[in-house]
mmCIF file of C-alpha atoms in Angstrom:
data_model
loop_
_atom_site.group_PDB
_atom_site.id
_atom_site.type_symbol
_atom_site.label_atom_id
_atom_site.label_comp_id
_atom_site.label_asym_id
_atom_site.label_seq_id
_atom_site.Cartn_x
_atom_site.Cartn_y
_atom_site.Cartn_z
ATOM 1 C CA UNK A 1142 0.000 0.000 0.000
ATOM 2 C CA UNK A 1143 1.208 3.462 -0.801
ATOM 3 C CA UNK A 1144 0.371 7.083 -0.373
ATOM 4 C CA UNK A 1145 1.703 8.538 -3.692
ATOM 5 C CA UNK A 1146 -0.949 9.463 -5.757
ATOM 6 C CA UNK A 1147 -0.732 8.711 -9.477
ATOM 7 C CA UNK A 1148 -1.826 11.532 -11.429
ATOM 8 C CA UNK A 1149 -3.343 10.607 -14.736
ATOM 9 C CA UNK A 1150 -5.675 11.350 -17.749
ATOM 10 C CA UNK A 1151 -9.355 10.415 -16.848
ATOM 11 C CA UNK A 1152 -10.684 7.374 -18.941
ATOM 12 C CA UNK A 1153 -14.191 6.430 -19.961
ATOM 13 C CA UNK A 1154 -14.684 4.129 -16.976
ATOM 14 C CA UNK A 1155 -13.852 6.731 -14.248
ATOM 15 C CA UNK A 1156 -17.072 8.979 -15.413
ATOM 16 C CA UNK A 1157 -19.164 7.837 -12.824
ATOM 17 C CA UNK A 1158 -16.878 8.179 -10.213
ATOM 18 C CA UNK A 1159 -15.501 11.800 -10.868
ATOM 19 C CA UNK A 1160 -19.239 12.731 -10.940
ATOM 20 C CA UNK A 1161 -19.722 11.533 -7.661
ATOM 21 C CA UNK A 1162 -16.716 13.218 -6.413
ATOM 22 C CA UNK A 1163 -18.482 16.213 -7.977
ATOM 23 C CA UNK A 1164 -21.367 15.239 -6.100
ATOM 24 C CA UNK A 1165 -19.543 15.927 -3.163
ATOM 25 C CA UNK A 1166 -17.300 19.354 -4.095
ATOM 26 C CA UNK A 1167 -20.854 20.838 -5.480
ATOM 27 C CA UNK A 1168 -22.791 19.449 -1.667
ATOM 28 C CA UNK A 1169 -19.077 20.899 0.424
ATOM 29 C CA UNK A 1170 -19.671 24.067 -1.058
ATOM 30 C CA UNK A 1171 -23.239 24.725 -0.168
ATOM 31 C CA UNK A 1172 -21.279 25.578 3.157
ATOM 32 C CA UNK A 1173 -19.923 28.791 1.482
ATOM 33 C CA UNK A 1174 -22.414 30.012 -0.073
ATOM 34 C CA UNK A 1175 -22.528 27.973 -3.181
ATOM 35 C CA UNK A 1176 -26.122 28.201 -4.990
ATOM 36 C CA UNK A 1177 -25.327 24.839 -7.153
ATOM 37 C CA UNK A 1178 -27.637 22.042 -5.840
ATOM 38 C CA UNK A 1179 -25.968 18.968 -6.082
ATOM 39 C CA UNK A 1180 -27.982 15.841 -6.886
ATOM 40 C CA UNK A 1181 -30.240 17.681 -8.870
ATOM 41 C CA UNK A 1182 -27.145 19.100 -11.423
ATOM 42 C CA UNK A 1183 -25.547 15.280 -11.509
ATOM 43 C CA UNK A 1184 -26.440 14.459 -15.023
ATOM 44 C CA UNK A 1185 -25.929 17.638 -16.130
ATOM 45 C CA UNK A 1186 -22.456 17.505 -14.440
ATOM 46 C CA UNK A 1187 -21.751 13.977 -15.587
ATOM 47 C CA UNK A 1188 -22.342 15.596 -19.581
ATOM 48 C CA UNK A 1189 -19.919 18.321 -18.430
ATOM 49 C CA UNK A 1190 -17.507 16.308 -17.128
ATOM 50 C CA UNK A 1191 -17.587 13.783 -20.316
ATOM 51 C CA UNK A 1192 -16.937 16.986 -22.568
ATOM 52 C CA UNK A 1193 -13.961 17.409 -20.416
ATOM 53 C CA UNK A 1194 -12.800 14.011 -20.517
ATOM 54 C CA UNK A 1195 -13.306 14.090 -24.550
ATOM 55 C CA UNK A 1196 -10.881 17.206 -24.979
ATOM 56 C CA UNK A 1197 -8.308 15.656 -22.879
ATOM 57 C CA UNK A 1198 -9.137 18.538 -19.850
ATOM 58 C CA UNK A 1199 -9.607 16.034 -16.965
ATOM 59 C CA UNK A 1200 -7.515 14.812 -14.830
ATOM 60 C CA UNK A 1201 -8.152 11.928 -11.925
ATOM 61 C CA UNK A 1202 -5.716 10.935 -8.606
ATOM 62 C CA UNK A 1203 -5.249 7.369 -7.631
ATOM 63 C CA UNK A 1204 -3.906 5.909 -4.555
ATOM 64 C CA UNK A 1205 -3.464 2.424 -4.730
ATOM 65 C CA UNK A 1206 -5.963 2.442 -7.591
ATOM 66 C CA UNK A 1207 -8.646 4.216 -6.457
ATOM 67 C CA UNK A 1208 -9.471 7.429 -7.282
ATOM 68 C CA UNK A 1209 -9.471 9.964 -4.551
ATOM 69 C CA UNK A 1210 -9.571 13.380 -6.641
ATOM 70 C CA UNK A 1211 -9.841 14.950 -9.583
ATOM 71 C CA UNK A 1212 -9.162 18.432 -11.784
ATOM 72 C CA UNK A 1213 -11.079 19.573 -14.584
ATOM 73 C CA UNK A 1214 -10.216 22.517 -16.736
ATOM 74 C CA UNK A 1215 -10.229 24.010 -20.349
ATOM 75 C CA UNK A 1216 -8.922 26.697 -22.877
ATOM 76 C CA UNK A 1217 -10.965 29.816 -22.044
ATOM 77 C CA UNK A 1218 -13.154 30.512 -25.000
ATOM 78 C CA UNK A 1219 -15.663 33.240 -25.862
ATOM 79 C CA UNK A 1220 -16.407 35.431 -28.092
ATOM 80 C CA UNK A 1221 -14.379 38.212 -27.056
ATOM 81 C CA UNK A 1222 -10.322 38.660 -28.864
ATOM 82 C CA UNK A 1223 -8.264 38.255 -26.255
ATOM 83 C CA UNK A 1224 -4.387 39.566 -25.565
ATOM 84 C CA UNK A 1225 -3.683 35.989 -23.546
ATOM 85 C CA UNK A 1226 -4.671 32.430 -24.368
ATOM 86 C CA UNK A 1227 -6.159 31.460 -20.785
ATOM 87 C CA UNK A 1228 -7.150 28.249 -19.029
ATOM 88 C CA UNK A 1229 -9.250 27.993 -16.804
ATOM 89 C CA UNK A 1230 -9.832 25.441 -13.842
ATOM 90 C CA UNK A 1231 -13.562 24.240 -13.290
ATOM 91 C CA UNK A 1232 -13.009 22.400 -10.784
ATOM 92 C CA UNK A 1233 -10.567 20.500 -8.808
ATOM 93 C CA UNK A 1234 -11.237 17.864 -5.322
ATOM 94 C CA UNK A 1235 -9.727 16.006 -2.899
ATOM 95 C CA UNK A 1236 -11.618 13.512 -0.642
ATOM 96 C CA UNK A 1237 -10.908 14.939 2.939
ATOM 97 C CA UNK A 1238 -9.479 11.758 3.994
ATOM 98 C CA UNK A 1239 -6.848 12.173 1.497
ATOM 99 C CA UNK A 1240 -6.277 16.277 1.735
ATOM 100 C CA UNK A 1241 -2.843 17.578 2.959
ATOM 101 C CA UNK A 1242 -0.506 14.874 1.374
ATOM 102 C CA UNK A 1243 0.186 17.172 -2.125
ATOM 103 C CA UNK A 1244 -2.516 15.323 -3.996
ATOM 104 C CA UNK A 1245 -4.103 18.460 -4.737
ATOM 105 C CA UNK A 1246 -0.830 19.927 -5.656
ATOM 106 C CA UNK A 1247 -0.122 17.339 -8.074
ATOM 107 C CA UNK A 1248 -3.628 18.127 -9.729
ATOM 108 C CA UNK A 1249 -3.237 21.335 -10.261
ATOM 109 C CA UNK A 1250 0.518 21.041 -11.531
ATOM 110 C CA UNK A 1251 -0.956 18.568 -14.165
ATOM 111 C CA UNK A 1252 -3.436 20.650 -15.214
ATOM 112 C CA UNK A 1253 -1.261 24.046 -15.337
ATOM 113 C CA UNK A 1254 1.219 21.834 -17.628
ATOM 114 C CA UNK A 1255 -1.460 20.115 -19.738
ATOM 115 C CA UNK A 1256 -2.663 23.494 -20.694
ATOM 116 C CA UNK A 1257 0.373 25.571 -20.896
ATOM 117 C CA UNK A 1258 0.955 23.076 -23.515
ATOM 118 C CA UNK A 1259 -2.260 24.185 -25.347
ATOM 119 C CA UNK A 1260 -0.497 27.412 -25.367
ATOM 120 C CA UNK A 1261 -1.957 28.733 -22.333
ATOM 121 C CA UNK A 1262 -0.144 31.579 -20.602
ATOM 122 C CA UNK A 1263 -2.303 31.635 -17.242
ATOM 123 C CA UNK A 1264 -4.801 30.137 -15.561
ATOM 124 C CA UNK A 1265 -7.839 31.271 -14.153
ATOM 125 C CA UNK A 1266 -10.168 29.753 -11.592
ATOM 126 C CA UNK A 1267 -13.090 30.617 -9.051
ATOM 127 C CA UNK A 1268 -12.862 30.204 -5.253
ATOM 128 C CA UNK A 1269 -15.809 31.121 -2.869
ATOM 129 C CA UNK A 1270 -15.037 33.748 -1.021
ATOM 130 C CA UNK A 1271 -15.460 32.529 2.565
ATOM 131 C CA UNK A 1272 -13.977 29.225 1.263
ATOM 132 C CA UNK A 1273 -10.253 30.057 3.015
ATOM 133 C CA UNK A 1274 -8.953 26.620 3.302
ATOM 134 C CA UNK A 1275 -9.533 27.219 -0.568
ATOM 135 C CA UNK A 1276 -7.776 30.536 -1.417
ATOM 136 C CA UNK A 1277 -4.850 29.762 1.363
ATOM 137 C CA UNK A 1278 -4.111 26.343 -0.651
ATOM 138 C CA UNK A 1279 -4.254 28.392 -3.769
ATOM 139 C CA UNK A 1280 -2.410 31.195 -2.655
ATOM 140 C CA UNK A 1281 0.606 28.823 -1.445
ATOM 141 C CA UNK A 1282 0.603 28.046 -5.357
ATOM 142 C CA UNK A 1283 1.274 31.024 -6.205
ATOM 143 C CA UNK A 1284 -2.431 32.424 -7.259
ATOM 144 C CA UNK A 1285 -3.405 35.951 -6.986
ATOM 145 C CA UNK A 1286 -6.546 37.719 -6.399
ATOM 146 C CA UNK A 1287 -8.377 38.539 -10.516
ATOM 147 C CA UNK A 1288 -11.727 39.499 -9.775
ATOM 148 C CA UNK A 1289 -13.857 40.414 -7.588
ATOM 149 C CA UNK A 1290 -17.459 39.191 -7.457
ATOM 150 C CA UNK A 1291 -19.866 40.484 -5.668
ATOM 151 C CA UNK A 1292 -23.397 39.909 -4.545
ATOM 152 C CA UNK A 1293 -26.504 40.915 -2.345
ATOM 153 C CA UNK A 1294 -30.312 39.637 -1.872
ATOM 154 C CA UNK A 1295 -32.836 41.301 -4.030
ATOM 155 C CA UNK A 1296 -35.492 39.708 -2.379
ATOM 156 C CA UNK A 1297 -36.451 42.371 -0.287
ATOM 157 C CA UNK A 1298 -35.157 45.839 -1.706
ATOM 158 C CA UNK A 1299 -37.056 48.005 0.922
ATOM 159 C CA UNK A 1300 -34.377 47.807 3.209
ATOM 160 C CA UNK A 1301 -31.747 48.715 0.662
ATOM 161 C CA UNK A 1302 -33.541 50.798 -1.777
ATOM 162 C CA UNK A 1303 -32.183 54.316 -1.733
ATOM 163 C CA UNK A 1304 -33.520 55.885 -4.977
ATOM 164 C CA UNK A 1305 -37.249 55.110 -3.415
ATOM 165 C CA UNK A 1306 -36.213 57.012 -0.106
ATOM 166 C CA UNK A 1307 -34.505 59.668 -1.823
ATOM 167 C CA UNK A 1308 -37.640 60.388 -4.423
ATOM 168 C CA UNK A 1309 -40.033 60.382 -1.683
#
């Protein structure tokens, strides 16, 4: 039995279990603030994920043959010319049990060199913002703050509505 994680392209066969993994990342979130229901987005996921896995952009970790994580990621494309060919990270999980022993690491290093050699010269990803575990493990890889997102609750826009005060 060993603890070194092989780090290798996703196959066919491993569909089902990265979207279960997903499962989990989408259901861990919820905790900071993450909108994404989980069960209900699994097919939907599992599609996504199989797009992935078809243009070579996903990634799984095995320790002694099972797979305990996985990375996902792409070229950035839109319809907008761009100075900088960008990747971007969708998504990328650990199991807890397995967290802290560079798997994670070893993801994201795979995926960085799998798309620099698309010709990607950086890589982009999202974080939730109260997620710090998240943005200190990504920070120790030497990730910077991009964007900002912000948000609020127009549910109720009494409380916050200052043009209907201010017309009054």
């Amino acid at each position: 039995m060993t603890d070194e994680p092989l780090i290798e392209p996703a196959t066919p066969d491993d569909l089902e279990t990265i979207t279960e993994l997903w499962v989990r990342l989408a259901r861990g979130q919820r905790e900071y603030g993450s909108a994404v229901r989980a069960a209900p987005n699994r097919e939907a996921m599992r599609e996504t994920l199989a797009a992935h896995l078809h243009a070579d952009g996903l990634l799984v970790a095995r320790v002694d043959g099972a797979i305990v994580g996985f990375a996902s990621f792409s070229i950035e494309r839109g319809s907008l010319e761009l100075d900088a060919t960008r990747g971007v990270l969708s998504n990328l999980y650990v199991e807890p049990a397995h967290r802290d022993r560079g798997i994670g690491t070893a993801l994201l290093a795979a995926a960085e060199e799998s798309l620099a050699a698309r010709g990607a010269e950086e890589l982009l990803l999202e974080v939730m913002a109260d997620n710090e575990a998240a943005r200190r493990f990504y920070r120790s890889q030497g990730y910077d703050s991009f964007r900002i997102g912000m948000s609020r609750s127009i549910a109720d826009r009494s409380e916050n509505d200052t043009h209907s005060k201010e017309d009054g």
